[in-house]
CSV table of C-alpha atoms and ligand atoms in Angstrom, one decimal:
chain,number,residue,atom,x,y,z
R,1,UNK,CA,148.0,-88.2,47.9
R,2,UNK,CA,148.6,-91.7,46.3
R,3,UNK,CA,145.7,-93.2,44.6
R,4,UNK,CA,143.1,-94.3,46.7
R,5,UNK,CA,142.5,-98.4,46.6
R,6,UNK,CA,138.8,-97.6,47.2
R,7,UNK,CA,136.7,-94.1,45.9
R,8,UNK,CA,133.0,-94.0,46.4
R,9,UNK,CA,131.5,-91.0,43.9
R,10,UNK,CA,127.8,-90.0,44.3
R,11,UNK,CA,126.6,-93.5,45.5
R,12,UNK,CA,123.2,-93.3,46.2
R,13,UNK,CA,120.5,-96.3,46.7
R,14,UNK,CA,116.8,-96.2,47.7
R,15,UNK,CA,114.3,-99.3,49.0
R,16,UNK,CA,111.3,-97.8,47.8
R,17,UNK,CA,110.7,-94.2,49.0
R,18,UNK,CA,113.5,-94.9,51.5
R,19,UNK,CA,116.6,-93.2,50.8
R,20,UNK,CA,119.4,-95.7,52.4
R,21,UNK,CA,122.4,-94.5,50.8
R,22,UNK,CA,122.4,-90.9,49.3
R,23,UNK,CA,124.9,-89.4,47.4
R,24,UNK,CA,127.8,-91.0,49.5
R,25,UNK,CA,131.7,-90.0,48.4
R,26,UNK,CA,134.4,-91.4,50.0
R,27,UNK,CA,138.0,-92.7,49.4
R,28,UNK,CA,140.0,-95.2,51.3
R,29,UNK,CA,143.7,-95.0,50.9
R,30,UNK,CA,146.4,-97.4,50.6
R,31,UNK,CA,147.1,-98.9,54.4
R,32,UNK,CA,144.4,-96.6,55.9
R,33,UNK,CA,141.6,-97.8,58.5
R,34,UNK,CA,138.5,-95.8,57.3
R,35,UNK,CA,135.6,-96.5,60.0
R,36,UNK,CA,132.0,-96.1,59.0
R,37,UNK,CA,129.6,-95.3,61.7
R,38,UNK,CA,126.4,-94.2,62.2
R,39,UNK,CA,123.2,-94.7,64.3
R,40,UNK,CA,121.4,-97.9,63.7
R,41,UNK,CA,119.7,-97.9,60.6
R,42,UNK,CA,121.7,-95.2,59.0
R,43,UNK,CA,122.6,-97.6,56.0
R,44,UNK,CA,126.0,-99.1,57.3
R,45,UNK,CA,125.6,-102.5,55.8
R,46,UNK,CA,123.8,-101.4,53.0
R,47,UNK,CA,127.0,-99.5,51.6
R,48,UNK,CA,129.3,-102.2,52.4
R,49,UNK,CA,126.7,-104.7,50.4
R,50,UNK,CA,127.0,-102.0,47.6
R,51,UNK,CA,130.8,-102.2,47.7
R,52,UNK,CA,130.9,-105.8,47.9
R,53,UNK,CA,128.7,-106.2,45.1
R,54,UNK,CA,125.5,-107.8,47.2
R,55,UNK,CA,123.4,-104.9,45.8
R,56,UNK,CA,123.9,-102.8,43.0
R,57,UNK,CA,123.6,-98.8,43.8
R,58,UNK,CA,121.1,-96.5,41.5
R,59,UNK,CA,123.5,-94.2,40.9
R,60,UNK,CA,126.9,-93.3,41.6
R,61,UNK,CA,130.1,-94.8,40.8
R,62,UNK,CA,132.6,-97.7,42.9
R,63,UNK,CA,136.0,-97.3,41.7
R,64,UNK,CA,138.5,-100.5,43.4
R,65,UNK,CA,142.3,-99.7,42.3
R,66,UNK,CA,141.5,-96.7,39.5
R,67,UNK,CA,139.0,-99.2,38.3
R,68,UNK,CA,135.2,-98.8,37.8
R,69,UNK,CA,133.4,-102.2,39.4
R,70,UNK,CA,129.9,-100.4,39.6
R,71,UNK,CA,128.5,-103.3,37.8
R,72,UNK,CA,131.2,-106.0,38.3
R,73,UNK,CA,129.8,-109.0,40.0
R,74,UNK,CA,130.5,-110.1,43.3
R,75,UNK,CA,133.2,-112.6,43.0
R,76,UNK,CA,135.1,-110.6,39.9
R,77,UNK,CA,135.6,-107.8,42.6
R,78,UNK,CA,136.9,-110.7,45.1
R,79,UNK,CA,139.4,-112.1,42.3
R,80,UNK,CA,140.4,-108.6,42.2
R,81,UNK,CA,141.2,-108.0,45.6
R,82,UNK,CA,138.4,-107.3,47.6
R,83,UNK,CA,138.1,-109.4,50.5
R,84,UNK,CA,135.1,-109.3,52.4
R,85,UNK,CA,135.0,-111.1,55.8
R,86,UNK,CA,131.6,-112.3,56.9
R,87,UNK,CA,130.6,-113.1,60.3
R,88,UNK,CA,132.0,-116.5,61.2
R,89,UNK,CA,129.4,-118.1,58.2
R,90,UNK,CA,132.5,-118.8,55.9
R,91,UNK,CA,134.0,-121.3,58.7
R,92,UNK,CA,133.8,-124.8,57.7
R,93,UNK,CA,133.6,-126.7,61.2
R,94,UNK,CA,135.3,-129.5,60.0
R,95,UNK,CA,138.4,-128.5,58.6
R,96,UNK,CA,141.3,-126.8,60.4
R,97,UNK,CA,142.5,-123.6,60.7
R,98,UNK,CA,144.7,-124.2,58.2
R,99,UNK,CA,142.5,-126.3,56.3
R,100,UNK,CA,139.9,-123.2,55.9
R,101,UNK,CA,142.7,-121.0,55.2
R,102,UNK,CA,144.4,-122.8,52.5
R,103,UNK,CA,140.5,-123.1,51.0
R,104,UNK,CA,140.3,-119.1,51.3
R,105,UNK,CA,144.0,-118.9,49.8
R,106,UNK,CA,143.1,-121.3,46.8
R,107,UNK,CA,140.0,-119.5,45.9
R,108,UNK,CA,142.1,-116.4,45.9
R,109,UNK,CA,143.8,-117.7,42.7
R,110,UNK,CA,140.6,-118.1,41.0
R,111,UNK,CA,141.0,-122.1,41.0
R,112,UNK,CA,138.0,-123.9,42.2
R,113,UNK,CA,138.2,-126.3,45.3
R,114,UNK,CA,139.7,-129.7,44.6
R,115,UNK,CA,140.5,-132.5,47.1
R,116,UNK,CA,143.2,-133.6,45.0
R,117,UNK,CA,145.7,-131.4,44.3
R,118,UNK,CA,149.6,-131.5,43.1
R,119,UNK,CA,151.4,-131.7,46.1
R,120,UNK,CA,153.8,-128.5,44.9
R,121,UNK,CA,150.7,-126.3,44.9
R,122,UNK,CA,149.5,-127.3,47.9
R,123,UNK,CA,152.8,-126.4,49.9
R,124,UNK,CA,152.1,-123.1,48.4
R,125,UNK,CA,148.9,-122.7,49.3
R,126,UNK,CA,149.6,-124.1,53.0
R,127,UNK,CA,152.3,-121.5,53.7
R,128,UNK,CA,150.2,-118.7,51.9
R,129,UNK,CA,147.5,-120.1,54.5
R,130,UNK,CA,150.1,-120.5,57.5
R,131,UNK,CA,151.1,-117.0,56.9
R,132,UNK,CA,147.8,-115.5,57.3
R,133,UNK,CA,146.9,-117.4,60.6
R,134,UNK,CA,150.5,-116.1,61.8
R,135,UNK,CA,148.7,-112.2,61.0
R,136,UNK,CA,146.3,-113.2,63.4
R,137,UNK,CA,147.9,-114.5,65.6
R,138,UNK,CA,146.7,-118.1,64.8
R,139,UNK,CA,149.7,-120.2,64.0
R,140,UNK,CA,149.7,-122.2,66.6
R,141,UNK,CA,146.6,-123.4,65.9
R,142,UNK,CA,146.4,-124.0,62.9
R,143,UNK,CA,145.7,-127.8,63.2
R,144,UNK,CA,143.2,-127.3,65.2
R,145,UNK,CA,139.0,-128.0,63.7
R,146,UNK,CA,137.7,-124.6,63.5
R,147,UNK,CA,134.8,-125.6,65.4
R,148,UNK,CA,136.3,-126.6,68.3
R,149,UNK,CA,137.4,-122.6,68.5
R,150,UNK,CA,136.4,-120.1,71.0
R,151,UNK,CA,134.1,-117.1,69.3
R,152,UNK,CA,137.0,-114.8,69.5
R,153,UNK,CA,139.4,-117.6,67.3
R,154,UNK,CA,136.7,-117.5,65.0
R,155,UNK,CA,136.9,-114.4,64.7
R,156,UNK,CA,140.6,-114.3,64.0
R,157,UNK,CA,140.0,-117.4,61.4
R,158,UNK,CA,137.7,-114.8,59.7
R,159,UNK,CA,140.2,-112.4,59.1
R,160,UNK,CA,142.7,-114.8,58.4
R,161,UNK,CA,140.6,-116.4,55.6
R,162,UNK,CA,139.8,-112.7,54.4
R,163,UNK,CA,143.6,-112.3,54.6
R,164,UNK,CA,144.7,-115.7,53.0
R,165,UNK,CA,142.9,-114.3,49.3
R,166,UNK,CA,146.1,-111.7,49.1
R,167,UNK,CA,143.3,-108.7,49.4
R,168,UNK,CA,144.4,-105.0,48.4
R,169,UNK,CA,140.9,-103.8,50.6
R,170,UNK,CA,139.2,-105.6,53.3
R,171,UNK,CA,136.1,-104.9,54.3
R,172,UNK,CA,135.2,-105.5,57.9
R,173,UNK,CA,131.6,-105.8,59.0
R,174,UNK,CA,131.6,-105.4,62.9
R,175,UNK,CA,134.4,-107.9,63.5
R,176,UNK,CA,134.0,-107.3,66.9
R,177,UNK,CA,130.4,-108.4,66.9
R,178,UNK,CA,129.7,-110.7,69.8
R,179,UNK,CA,133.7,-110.8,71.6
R,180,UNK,CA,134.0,-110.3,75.1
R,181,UNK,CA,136.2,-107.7,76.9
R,182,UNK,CA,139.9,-109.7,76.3
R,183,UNK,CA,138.6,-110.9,73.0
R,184,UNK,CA,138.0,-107.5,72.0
R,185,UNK,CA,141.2,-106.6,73.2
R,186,UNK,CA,143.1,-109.1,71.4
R,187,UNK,CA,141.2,-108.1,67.6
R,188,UNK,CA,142.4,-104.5,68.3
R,189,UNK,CA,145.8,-105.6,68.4
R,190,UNK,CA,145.4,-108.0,65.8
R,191,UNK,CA,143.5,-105.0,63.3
R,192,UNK,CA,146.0,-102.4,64.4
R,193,UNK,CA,149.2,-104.6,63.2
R,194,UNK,CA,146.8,-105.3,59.7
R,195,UNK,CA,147.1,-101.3,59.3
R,196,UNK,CA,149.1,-99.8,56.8
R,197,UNK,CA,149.7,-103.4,55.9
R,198,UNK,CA,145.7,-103.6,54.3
R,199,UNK,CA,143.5,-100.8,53.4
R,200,UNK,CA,140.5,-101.4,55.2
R,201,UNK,CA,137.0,-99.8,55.5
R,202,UNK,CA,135.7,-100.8,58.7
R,203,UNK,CA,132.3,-101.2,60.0
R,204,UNK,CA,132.0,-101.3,63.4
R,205,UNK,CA,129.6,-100.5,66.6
R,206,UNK,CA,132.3,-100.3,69.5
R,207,UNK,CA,133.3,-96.5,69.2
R,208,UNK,CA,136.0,-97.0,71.8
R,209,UNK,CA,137.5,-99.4,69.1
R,210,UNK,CA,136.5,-97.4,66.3
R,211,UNK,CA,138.5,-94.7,67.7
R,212,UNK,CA,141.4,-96.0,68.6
R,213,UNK,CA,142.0,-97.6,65.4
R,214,UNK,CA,140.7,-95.4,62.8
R,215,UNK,CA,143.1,-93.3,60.7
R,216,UNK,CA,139.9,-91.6,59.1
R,217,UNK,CA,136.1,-91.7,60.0
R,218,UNK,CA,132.8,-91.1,58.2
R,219,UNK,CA,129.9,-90.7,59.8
R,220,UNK,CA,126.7,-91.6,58.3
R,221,UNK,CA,123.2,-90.2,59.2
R,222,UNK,CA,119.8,-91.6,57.3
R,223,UNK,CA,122.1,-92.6,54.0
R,224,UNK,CA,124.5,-89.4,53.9
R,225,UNK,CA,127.2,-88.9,55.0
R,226,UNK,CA,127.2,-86.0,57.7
R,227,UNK,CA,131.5,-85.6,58.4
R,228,UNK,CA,134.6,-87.7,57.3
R,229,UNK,CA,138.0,-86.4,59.3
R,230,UNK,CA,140.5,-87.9,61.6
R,231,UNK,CA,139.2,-89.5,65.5
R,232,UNK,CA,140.1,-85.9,66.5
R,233,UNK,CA,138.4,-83.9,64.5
R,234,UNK,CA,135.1,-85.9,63.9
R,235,UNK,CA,134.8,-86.0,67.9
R,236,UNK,CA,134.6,-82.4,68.2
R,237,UNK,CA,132.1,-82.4,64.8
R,238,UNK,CA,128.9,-80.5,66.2
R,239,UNK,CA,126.3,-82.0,64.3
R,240,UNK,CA,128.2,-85.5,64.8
R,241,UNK,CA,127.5,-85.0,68.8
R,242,UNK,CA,124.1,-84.3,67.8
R,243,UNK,CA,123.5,-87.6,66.1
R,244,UNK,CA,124.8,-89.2,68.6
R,245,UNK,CA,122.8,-87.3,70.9
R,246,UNK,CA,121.2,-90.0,74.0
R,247,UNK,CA,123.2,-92.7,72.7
R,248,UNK,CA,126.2,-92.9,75.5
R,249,UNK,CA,128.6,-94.8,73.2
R,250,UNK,CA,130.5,-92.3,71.2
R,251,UNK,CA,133.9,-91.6,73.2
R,252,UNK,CA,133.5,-87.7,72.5
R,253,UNK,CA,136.3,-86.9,75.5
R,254,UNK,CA,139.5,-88.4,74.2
R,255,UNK,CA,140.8,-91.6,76.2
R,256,UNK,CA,143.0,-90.8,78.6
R,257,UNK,CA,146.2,-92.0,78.2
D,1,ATP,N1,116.3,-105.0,51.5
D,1,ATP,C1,115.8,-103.9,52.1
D,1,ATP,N2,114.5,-103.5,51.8
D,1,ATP,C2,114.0,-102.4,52.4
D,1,ATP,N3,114.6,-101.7,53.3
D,1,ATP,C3,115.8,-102.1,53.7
D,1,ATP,C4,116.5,-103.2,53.1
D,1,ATP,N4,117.7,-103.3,53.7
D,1,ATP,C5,117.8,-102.3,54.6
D,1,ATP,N5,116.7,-101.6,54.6
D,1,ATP,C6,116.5,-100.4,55.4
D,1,ATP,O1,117.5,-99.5,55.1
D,1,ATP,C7,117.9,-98.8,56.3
D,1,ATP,C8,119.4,-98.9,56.5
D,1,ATP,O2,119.7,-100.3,56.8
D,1,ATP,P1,121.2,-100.8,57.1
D,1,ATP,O3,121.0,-102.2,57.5
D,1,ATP,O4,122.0,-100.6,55.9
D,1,ATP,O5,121.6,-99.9,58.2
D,1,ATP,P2,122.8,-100.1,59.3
D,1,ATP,O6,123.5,-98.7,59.5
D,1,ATP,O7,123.8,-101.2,58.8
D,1,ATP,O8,122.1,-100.5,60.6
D,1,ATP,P3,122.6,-101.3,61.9
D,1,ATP,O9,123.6,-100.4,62.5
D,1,ATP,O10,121.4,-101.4,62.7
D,1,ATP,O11,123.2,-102.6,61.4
D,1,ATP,C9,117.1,-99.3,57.4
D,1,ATP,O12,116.0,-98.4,57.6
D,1,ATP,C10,116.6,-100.6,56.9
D,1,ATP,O13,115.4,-100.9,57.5
């Protein structure tokens, strides 16, 4: 197997006397969709916040491209590659899609924001921007203010930011959070033409999305993680149903075709 772009190794962080994350292994490789799920509270976000470099783990090691970032901070591992995209808060309302894009694309160099800028560079970093809204679909919007978007184009301006800072891993935290039904539809697409394309670890509530789009899945349980294995195979996992026992959610019969 090639080398993974992402490999947790005994990752383990406690709040107190609370075990959130406990001895958690995992690798994500290159142009894979690994999903994390797991009841609420079973310490989703805090991993992703580990990876991200939000929180720092008590033990364990993060290893990003061969590399150990355990202690690397936060926006070293974004110059790197790791491209986290937040829920809607890194929109700037004013500026256009392009505008926030080109922002994103420029702070994925490692240069600081300037209004003034050689005009050279800036074509650069416009097309680098214009081909990220064309990944999500965006391109012909991309004069338009982000905040005069519907929720679902944010949500496509998100990635597209995320997209925009040339990642090698993008970590998605429920990037369906809050779409309606054709939304929801439409990010599938989008995530599912991102694959092999991106690795990406993906959190997400909607299992019927999960699903469809995950190449692997790991199923966390109060901070461990209980199974890792294709759609397939984690849906027939016993103690997986049992987790999910009462919560109606989980797809556990395949989609029909
Ligand atoms: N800063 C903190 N201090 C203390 N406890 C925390 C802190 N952050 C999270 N927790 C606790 O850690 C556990 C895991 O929380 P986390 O938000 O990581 O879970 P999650 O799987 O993302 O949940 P959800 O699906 O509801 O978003 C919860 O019991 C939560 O209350």
């Amino acid at each position: 197997m090639a080398e993974p772009v992402l490999a947790l190794r005994g990752l383990r962080k406690r709040f107190g006397g609370l075990a959130v994350t406990e001895d958690v292994s995992l690798d994500v490789a290159p142009g894979e969709i690994h999903a994390v799920i797991g009841p609420n509270g079973a310490g989703k976000t805090t991993l992703i916040n580990q990876i991200s470099g939000v929180l720092a783990p008590d033990a364990g090691r993060i290893l990003f491209l061969g590399r150990d970032i355990t202690r690397l901070k936060l926006h070293r591992r974004a110059r790197l590659g790791l491209a986290r995209s937040f829920q809607i808060t890194s929109i700037i309302p004013d500026f256009t899609a392009l505008e926030n894009a080109a922002l994103a694309a420029q702070a994925g160099e490692g240069t600081s924001f300037r209004f003034f800028r050689p005009a050279g560079k800036e074509a650069g970093l416009n097309r680098a921007a214009m081909v990220a809204l064309e990944q999500v679909g965006l391109a012909r919007r991309a004069n338009t203010p982000a905040g005069a978007m519907s929720h679902g184009e944010k949500r496509q301006l998100e990635l597209a930011i995320a997209l925009a800072t040339q990642p090698r891993l993008l970590l998605l935290d429920e990037p369906l959070a809050g779409a309606g039904p054709e939304e929801t539809e439409r990010l599938i697409g989008i995530l599912s033409l991102l694959r092999r394309r991106y690795a990406i670890l993906l959190v997400e509530h909607d299992m019927q999305a999960v699903f469809a789009l995950a190449d692997r899945i790991s199923v966390l349980v109060y901070g461990r993680l209980i199974a890792t294995g294709t759609p397939a195979v984690i849906r027939q996992n016993a103690e997986v149903r049992a987790a999910y026992l009462g919560e109606d959610d989980i797809p556990l019969a395949a989609a029909p075709c």
